[in-house]
Coordinates of C-alpha atoms and ligand atoms in Angstrom, one line a residue:
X1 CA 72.9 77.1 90.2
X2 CA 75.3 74.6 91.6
X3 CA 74.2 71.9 94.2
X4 CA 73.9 70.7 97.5
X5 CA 75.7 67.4 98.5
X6 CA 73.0 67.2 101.8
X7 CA 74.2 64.0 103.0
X8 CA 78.3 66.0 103.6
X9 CA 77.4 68.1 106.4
X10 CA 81.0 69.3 108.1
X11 CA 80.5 67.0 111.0
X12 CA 80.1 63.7 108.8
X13 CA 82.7 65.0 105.5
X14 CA 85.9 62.5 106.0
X15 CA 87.7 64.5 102.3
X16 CA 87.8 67.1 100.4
X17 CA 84.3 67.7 98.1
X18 CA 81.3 69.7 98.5
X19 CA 80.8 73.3 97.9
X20 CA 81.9 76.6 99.9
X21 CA 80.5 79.9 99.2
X22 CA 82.2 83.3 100.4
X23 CA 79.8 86.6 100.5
X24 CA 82.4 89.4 100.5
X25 CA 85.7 89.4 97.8
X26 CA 87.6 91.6 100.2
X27 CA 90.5 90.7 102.4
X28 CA 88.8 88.9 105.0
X29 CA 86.7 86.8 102.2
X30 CA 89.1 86.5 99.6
X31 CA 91.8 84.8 102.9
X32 CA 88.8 82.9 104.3
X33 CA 88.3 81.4 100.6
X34 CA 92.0 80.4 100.4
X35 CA 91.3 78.1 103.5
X36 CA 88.2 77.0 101.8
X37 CA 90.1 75.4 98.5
X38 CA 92.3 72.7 100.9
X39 CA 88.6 71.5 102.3
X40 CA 85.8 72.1 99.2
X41 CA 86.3 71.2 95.7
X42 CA 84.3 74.7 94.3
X43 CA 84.8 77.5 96.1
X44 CA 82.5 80.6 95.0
X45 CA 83.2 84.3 96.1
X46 CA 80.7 86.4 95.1
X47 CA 80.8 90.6 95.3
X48 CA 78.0 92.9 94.9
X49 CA 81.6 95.5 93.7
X50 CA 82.8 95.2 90.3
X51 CA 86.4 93.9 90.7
X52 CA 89.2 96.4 89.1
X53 CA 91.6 94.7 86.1
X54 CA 94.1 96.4 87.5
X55 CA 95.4 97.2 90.9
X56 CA 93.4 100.8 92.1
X57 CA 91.0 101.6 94.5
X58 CA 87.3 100.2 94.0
X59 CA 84.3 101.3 94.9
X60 CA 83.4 98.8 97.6
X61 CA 86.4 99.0 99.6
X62 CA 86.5 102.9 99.2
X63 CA 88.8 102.8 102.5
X64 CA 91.5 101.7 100.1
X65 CA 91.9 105.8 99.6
X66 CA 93.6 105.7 103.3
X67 CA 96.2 104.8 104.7
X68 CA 96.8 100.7 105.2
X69 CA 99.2 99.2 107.3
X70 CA 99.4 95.2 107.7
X71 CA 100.8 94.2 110.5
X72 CA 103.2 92.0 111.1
X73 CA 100.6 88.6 112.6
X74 CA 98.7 89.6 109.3
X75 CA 101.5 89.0 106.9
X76 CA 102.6 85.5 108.5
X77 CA 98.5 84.3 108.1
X78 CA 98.8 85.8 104.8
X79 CA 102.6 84.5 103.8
X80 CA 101.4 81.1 104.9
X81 CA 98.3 81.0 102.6
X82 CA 100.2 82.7 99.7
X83 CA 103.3 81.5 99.7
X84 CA 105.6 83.9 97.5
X85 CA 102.9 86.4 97.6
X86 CA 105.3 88.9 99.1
X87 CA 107.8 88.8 96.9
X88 CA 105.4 89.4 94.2
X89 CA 104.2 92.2 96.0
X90 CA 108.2 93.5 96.2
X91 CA 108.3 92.9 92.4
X92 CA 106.1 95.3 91.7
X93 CA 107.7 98.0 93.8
X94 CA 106.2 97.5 97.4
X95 CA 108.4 99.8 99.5
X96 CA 111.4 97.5 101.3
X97 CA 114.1 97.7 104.0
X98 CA 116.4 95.6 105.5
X99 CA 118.0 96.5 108.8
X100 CA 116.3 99.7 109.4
X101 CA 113.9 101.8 110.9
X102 CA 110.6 101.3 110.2
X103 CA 107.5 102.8 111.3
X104 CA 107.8 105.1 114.3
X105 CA 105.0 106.1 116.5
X106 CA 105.0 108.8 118.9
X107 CA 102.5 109.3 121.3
X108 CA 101.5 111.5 124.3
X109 CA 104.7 110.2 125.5
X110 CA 106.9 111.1 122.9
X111 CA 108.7 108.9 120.4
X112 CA 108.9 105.1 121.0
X113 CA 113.0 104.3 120.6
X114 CA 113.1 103.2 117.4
X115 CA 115.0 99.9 116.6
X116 CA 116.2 98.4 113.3
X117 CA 113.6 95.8 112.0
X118 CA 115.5 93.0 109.7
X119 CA 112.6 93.5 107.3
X120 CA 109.7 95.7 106.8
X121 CA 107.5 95.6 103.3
X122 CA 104.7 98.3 102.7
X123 CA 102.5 98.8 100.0
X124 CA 98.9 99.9 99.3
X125 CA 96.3 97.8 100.7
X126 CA 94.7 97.9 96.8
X127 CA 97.8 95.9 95.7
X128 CA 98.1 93.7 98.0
X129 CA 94.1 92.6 97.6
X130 CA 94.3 92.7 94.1
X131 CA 97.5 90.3 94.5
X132 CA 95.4 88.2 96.7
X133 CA 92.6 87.8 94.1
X134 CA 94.5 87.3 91.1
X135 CA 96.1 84.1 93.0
X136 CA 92.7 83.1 93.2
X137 CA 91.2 83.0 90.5
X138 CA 93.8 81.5 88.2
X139 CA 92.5 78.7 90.2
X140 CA 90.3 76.0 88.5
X141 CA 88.3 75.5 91.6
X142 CA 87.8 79.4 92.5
X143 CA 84.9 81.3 91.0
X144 CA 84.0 84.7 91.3
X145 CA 80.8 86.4 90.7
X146 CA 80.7 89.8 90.3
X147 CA 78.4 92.7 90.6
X148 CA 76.5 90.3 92.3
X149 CA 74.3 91.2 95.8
X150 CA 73.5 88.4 98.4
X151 CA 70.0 89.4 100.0
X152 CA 69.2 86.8 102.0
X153 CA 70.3 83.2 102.9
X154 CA 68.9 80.3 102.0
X155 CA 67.9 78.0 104.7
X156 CA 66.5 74.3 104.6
X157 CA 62.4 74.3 105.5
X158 CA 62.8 74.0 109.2
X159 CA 65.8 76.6 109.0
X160 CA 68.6 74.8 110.7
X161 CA 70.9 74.3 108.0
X162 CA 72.0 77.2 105.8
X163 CA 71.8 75.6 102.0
X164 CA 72.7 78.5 99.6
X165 CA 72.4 82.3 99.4
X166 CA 69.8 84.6 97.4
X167 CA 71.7 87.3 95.0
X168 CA 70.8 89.8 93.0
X169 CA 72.5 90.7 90.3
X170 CA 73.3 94.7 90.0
X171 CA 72.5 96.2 87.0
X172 CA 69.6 97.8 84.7
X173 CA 67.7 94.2 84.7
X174 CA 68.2 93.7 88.6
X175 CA 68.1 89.7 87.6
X176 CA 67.4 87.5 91.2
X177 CA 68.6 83.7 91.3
X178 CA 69.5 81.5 93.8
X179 CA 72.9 79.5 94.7
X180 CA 73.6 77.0 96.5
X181 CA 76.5 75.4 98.7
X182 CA 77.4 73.2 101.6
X183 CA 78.9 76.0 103.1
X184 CA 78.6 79.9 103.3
X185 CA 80.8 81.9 104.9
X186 CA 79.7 86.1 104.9
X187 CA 82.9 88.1 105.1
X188 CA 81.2 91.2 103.9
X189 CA 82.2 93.9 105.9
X190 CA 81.3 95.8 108.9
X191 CA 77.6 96.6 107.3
X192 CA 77.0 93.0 107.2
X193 CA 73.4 92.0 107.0
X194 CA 74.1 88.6 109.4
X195 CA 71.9 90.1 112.3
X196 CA 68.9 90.9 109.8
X197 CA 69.1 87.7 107.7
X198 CA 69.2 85.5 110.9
X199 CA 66.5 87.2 112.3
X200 CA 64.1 86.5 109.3
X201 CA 65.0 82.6 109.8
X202 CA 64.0 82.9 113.5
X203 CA 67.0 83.7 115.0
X204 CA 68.3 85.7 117.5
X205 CA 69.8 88.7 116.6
X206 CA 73.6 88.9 118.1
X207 CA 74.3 90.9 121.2
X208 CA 76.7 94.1 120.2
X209 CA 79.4 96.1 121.9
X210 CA 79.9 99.3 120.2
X211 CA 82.2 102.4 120.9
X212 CA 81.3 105.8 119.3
X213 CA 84.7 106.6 118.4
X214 CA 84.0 109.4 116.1
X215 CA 86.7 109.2 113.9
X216 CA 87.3 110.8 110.9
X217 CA 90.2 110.7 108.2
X218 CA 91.8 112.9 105.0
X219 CA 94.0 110.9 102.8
X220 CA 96.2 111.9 100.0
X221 CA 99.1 110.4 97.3
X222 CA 102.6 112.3 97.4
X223 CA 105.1 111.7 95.4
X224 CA 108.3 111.2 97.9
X225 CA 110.7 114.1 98.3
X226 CA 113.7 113.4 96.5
X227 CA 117.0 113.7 98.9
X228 CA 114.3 113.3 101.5
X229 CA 116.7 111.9 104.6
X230 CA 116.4 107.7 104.7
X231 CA 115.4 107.8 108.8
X232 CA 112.5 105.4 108.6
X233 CA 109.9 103.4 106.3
X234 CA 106.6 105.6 107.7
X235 CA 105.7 107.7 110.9
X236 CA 102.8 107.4 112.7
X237 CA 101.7 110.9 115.3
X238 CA 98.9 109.3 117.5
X239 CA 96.2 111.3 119.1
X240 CA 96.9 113.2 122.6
X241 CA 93.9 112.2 124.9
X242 CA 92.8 115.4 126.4
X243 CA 95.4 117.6 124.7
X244 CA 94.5 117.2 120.8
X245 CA 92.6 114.9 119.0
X246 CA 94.6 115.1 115.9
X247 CA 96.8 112.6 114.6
X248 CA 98.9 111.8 111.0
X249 CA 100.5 109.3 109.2
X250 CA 102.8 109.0 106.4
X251 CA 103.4 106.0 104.9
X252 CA 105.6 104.4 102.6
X253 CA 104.0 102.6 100.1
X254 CA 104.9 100.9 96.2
X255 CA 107.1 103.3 93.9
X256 CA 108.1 106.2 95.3
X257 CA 104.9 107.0 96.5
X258 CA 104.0 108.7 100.1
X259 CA 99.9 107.8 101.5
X260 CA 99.7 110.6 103.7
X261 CA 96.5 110.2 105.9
X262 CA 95.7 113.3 108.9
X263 CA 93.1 111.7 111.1
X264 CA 91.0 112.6 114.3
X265 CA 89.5 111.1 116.9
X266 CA 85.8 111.9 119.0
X267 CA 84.2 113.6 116.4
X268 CA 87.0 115.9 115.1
X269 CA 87.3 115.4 112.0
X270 CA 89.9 116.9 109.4
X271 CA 89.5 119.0 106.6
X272 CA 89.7 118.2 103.0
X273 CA 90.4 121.5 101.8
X274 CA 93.8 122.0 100.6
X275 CA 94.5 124.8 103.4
X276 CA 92.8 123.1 106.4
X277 CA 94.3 119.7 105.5
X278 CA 98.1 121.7 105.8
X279 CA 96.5 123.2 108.7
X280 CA 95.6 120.0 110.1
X281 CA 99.1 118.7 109.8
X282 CA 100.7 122.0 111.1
X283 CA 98.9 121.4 114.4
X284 CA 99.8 118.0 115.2
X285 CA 101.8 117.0 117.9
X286 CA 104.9 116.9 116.1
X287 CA 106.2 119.4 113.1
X288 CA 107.7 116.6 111.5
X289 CA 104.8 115.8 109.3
X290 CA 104.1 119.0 108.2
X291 CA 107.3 119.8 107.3
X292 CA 107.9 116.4 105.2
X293 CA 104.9 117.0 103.0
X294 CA 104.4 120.8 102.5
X295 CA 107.9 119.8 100.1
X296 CA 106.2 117.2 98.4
X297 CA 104.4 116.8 95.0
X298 CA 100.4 115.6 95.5
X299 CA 99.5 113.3 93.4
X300 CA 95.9 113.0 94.1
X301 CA 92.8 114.7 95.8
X302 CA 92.0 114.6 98.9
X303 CA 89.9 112.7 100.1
X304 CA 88.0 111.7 103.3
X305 CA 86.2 109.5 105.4
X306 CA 83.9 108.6 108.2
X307 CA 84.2 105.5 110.8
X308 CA 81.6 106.9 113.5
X309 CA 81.5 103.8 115.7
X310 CA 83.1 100.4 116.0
X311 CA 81.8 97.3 117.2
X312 CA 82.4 94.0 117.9
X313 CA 78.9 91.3 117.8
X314 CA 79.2 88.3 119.4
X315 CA 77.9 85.4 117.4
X316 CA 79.2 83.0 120.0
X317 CA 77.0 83.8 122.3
X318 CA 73.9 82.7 120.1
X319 CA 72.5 79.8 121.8
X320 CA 70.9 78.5 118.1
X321 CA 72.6 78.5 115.2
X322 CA 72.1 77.2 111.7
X323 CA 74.7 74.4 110.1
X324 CA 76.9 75.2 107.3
X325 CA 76.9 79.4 107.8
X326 CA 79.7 81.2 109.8
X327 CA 80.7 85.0 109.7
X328 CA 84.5 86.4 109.8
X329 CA 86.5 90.1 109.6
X330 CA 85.1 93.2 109.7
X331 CA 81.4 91.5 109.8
X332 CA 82.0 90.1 113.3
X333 CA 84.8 92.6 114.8
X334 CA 85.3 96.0 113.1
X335 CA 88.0 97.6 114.9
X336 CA 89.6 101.3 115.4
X337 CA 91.1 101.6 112.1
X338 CA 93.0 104.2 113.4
X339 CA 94.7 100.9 115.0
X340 CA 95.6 99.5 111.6
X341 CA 94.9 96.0 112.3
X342 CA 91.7 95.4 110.4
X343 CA 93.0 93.2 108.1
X344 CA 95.3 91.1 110.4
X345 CA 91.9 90.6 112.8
X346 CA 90.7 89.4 108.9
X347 CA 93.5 86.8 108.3
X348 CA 92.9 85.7 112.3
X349 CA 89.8 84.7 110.6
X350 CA 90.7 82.8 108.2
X351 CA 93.8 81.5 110.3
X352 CA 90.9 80.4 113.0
X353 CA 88.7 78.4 110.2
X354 CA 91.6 76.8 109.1
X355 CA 92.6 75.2 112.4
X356 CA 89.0 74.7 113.2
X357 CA 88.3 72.9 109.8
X358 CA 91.6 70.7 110.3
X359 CA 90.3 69.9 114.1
X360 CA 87.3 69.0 112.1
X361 CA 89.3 66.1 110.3
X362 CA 89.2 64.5 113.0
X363 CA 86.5 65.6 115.7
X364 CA 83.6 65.4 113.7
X365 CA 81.8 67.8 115.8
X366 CA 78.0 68.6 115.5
X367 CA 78.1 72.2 116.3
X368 CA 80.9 72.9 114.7
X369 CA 79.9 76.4 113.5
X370 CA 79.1 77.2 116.9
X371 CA 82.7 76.2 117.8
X372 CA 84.5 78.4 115.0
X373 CA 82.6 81.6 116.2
X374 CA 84.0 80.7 119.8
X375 CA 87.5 80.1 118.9
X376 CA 87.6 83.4 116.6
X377 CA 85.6 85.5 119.5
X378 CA 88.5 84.2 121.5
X379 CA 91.3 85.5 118.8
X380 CA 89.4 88.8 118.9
X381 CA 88.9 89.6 122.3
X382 CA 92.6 91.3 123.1
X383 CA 92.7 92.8 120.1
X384 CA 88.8 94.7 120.7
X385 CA 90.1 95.7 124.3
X386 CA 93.6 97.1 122.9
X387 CA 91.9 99.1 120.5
X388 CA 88.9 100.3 123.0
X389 CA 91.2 101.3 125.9
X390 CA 92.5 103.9 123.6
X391 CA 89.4 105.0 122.6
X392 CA 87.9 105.5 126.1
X393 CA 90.9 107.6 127.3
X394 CA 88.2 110.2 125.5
X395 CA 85.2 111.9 127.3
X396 CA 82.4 111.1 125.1
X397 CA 83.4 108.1 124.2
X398 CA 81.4 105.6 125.5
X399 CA 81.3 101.8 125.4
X400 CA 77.8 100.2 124.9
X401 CA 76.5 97.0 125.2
X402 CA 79.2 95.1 127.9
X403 CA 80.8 96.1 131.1
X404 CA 84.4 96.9 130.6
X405 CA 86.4 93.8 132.1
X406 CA 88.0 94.0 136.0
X407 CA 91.2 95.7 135.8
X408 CA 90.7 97.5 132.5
X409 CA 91.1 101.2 134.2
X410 CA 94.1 100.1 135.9
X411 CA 95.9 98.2 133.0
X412 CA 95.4 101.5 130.7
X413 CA 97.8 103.4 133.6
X414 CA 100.0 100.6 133.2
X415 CA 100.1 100.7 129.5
X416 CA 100.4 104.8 130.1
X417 CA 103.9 103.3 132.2
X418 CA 105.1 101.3 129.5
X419 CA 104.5 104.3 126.5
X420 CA 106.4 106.4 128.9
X421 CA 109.1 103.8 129.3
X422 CA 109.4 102.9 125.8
X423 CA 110.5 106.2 124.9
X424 CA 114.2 106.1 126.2
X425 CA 114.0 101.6 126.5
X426 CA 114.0 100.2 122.5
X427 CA 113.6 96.8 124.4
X428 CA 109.9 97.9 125.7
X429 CA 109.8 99.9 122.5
X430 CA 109.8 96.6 120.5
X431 CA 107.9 94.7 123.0
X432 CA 105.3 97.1 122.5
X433 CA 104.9 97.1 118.9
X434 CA 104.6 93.5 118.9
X435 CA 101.3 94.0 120.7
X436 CA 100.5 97.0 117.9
X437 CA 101.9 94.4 115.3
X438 CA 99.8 91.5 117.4
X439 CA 102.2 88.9 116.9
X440 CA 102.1 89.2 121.2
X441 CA 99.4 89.4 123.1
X442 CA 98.5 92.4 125.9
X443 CA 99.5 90.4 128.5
X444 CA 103.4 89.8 127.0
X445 CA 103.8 93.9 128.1
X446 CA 103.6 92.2 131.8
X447 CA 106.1 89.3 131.6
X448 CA 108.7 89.8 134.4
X449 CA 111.6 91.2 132.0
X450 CA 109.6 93.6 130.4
X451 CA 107.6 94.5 133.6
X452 CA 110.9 95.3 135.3
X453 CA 112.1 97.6 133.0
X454 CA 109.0 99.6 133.2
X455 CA 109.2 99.6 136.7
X456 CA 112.5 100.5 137.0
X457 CA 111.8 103.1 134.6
X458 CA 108.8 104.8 136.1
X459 CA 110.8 104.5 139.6
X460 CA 114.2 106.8 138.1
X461 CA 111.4 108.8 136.3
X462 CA 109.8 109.6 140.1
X463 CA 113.1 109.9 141.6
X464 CA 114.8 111.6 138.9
X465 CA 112.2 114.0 136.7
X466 CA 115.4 115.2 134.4
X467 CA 115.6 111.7 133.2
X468 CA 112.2 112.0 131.4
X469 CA 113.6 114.0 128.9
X470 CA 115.5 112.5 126.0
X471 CA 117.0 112.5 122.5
X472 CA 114.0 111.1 120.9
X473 CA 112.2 114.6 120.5
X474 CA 110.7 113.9 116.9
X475 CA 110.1 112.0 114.0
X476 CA 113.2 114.1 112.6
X477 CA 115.7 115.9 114.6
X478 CA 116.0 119.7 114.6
X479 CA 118.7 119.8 112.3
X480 CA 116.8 118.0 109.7
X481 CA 113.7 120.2 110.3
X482 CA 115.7 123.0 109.8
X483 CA 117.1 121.8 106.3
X484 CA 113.1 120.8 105.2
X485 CA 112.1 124.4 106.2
X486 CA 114.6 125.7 104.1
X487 CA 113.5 124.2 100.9
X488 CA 110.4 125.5 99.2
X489 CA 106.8 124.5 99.7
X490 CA 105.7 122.2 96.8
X491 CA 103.1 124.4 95.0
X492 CA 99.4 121.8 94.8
X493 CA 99.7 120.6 91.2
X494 CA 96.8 120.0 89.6
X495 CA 96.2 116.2 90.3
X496 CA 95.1 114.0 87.9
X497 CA 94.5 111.2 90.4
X498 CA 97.4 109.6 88.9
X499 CA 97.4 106.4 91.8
Ligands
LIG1 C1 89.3 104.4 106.9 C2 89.8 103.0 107.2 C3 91.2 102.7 107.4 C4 91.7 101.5 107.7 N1 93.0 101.3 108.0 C5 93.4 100.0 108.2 C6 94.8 99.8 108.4 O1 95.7 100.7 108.4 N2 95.2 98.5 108.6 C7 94.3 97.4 108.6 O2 94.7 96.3 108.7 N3 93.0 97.6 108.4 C8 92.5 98.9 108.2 N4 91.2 99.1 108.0 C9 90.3 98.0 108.1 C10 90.3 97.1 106.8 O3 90.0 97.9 105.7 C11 89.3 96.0 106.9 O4 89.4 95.4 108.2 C12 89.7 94.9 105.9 O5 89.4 95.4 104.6 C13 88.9 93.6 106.1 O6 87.6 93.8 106.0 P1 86.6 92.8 105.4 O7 87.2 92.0 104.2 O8 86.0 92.0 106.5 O9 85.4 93.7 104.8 P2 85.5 94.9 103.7 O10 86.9 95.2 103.3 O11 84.6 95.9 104.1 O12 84.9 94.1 102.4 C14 83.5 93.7 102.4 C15 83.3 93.2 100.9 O13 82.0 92.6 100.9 C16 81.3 93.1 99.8 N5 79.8 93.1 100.1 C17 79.2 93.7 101.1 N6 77.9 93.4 101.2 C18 77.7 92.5 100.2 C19 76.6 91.7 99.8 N7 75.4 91.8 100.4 N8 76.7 90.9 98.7 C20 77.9 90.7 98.1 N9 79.0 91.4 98.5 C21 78.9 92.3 99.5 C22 81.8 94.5 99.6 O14 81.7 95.0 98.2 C23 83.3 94.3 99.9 O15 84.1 93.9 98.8 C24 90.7 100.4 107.8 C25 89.4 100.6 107.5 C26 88.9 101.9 107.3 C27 87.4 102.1 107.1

């Protein structure tokens, strides 16, 4: 199957031709194959999943059954590659606002000041990959291959060059056939087999920082209150280190429809029984949850999930590494996902081989694989130490493999500051959920406008206690509390997993 143009390595190719494979049909691979069509003239993706017809959950991306939110640096990678793609997405109901509230976070703190956004779009992360794939492969040089399982790559005799994959295709028969390409790229997911299938080629195997972070989720589909009062898009209750584990979000997503997911953090995990899931809720940190869906309609089960550690493997560090073969999203950096930025840290992926590949153009560099899992460790490294600080605020908890970077303890009391601050300031409260959004890196929370606020903050906050407290007490205020607790509690229907 398909064939090998050896004398087009990257470092001599001047145009577009040759071969790309992607291992993985998910969002990282299905982005990173995007990139691949403006450099190869066949691009493969292969999928050991059998892709849906229509957009629903599948069983190789069974995270789809929680809650998904892309932020923002994710949907300019992703608007860029596909242009149009999210007004498609609007067309087919994806939840929109214009000059409003959109998602609003509250944390030990309390609630960030919200601000109006001038746009915010949410929708499952099912549509938005099925939207993604569809683009594809209405494309003459995009194939997919289905129900198909990579096993092992295929390397030239002395190794050094990846050539093709090995698959096996799933199935009563089991059928095994090779495939090869002038490129392979394995986005397939944070159980990537990279580290194994190196090592059988002679390889090292990558070094690893982990974090047991124990989390655990419960997801279900509401139906949306009607008259339910228009105050924002989704809400998002984080953990309280050292107080309670537990945190919820609700989000808005395509027609009418509420993903409701209660989470928690170092190895508490929520229930999935209809009682301890309301429990769950009823215990968070702020009644507003509960309250918003004990009136609504279910529309589904509930179901949960599992994410006992993270990690991050550095493939940069490698000191040998075979041409033509890179790895991207979850398989290199598989983040909190209680951060939401999974698929963002995917597109940075695909964002990273695109400017690497048009450097390429005109570079010509021999180790140019070696290069692109630099750069992307690069793109990766803020968004792995924003995610890890919060998970180390937790005893147990524990970071393995690296030493946690100088200053790391005290920039976590700083970020503690700027929470704090962001509670009565919207200016910090925005500035902060840029870094959430990671359109800004860590370091913007420290530029002298920003840094002065907080300051200034914390300084009244000393000198003043009484100004800690403010109007920002919950996701809604006590009069509309009031008004939810006077309507009924929406008796559990007898779901037909209708989403
Ligand atoms: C519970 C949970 C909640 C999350 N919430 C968010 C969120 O709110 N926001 C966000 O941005 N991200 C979130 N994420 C992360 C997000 O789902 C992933 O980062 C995103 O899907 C990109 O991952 P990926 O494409 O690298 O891998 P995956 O989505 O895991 O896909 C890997 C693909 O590779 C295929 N595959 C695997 N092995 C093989 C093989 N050997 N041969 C062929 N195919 C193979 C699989 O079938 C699958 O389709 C969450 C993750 C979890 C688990």
């Amino acid at each position: 199957m398909g064939t090998h143009s050896q004398d087009q390595t990257l470092s001599t190719r001047t145009h577009k031709n040759g071969h790309a494979l992607v291992i993985g049909g998910s969002i990282a691979g299905l982005l990173a194959a995007r990139v691949l069509t403006d450099y190869f003239d066949q691009v493969t993706i292969i999928d050991r999943d059998v892709f849906p017809e229509t957009p629903t959950h599948r069983k190789g991306a069974p995270q789809s059954h929680h809650t998904h939110g892309l932020s923002g640096r994710g949907k300019v990678i992703i608007d860029a590659l596909f242009p149009g793609i999210f007004a498609d997405l609007r067309a087919v109901g994806a939840d929109t606002i214009h000059d409003k509230v959109a998602m609003v976070m509250v944390s030990s703190f309390g609630m960030l000041a919200p601000f109006n956004v001038r746009e915010s779009m949410r929708f499952s992360r099912y549509l938005l990959e099925w939207h993604l794939r569809e683009r594809l492969v209405q494309r003459s040089d995009v194939q997919t291959l289905s129900n198909c399982e990579v096993t092992e790559l295929l390397a030239t005799s002395d190794h050094t060059r990846i050539v093709g994959v090995k698959l096996r295709e799933r199935g009563l028969e089991g059928r095994r056939t090779t495939l090869t390409a002038d490129f392979v790229v394995d986005a397939s997911g944070r159980n990537s087999k990279t580290p194994q299938w190196l090592t059988a080629l002679g390889y090292e195997t990558p070094p690893v920082d982990s974090v047991n972070s124990g989390l655990g989720y419960a997801s279900r589909f509401y139906e949306k209150p009607e008259n339910f009062p228009d105050v924002w898009q989704g809400i998002f209750i984080l953990p309280r280190p050292r107080q309670n584990p537990r945190a919820g979000t609700i989000a808005m997503i395509e027609n009418n429809v509420w993903h409701v997911t209660l989470s928690g953090v170092a190895g508490h995990y929520p229930p999935t029984d209809e009682e301890g899931f309301l429990q769950w809720a009823r215990d968070l940190p702020d009644p507003g949850l509960y309250e918003s869906i004990r009136i609504a309609k279910p529309l589904t089960t509930i179901r949960g999930y599992r994410v006992l550690e993270n990690h991050i493997r550095h493939y940069e560090r490698l000191k040998r590494w075979p041409a033509g073969f890179i790895v991207l999203g979850d398989a290199v950096c598989a983040l909190n996902p209680i951060r939401g930025q999974g698929m963002a840290a995917g597109a940075i992926g695909a964002d990273t081989l695109n400017m690497c590949l048009r450097e390429q153009q005109r570079l010509s560099r021999t180790t140019f694989e070696q290069h692109f899992q630099l750069q992307l460790a690069r793109a990766l490294t803020d968004p792995w130490l924003f995610a890890l600080g919060e998970d180390l605020r937790w005893p147990d908890v524990t970071l393995h493999g690296a030493r946690l970077p100088i200053g790391f303890e005290l920039w976590q009391r700083y970020l503690d500051l700027v929470l704090q601050s962001a509670v009565q300031d919207p200016e910090i409260s925005k500035a902060y959920m840029e870094v959430y959004g990671m359109l800004a890196p860590q370091s913007s929370l420290a530029r002298p406008r920003i840094l002065l606020r907080v300051l200034g903050a914390t300084l009244k906050h000393m000198l003043i206690p009484s100004t800690l407290t403010t109007n920002n007490t919950g996701v809604l205020s006590a009069e509309t509390l009031a008004q939810l607790h006077a309507r009924p509690t929406r008796l559990i229907a007898n779901t037909g997993e209708t989403v």
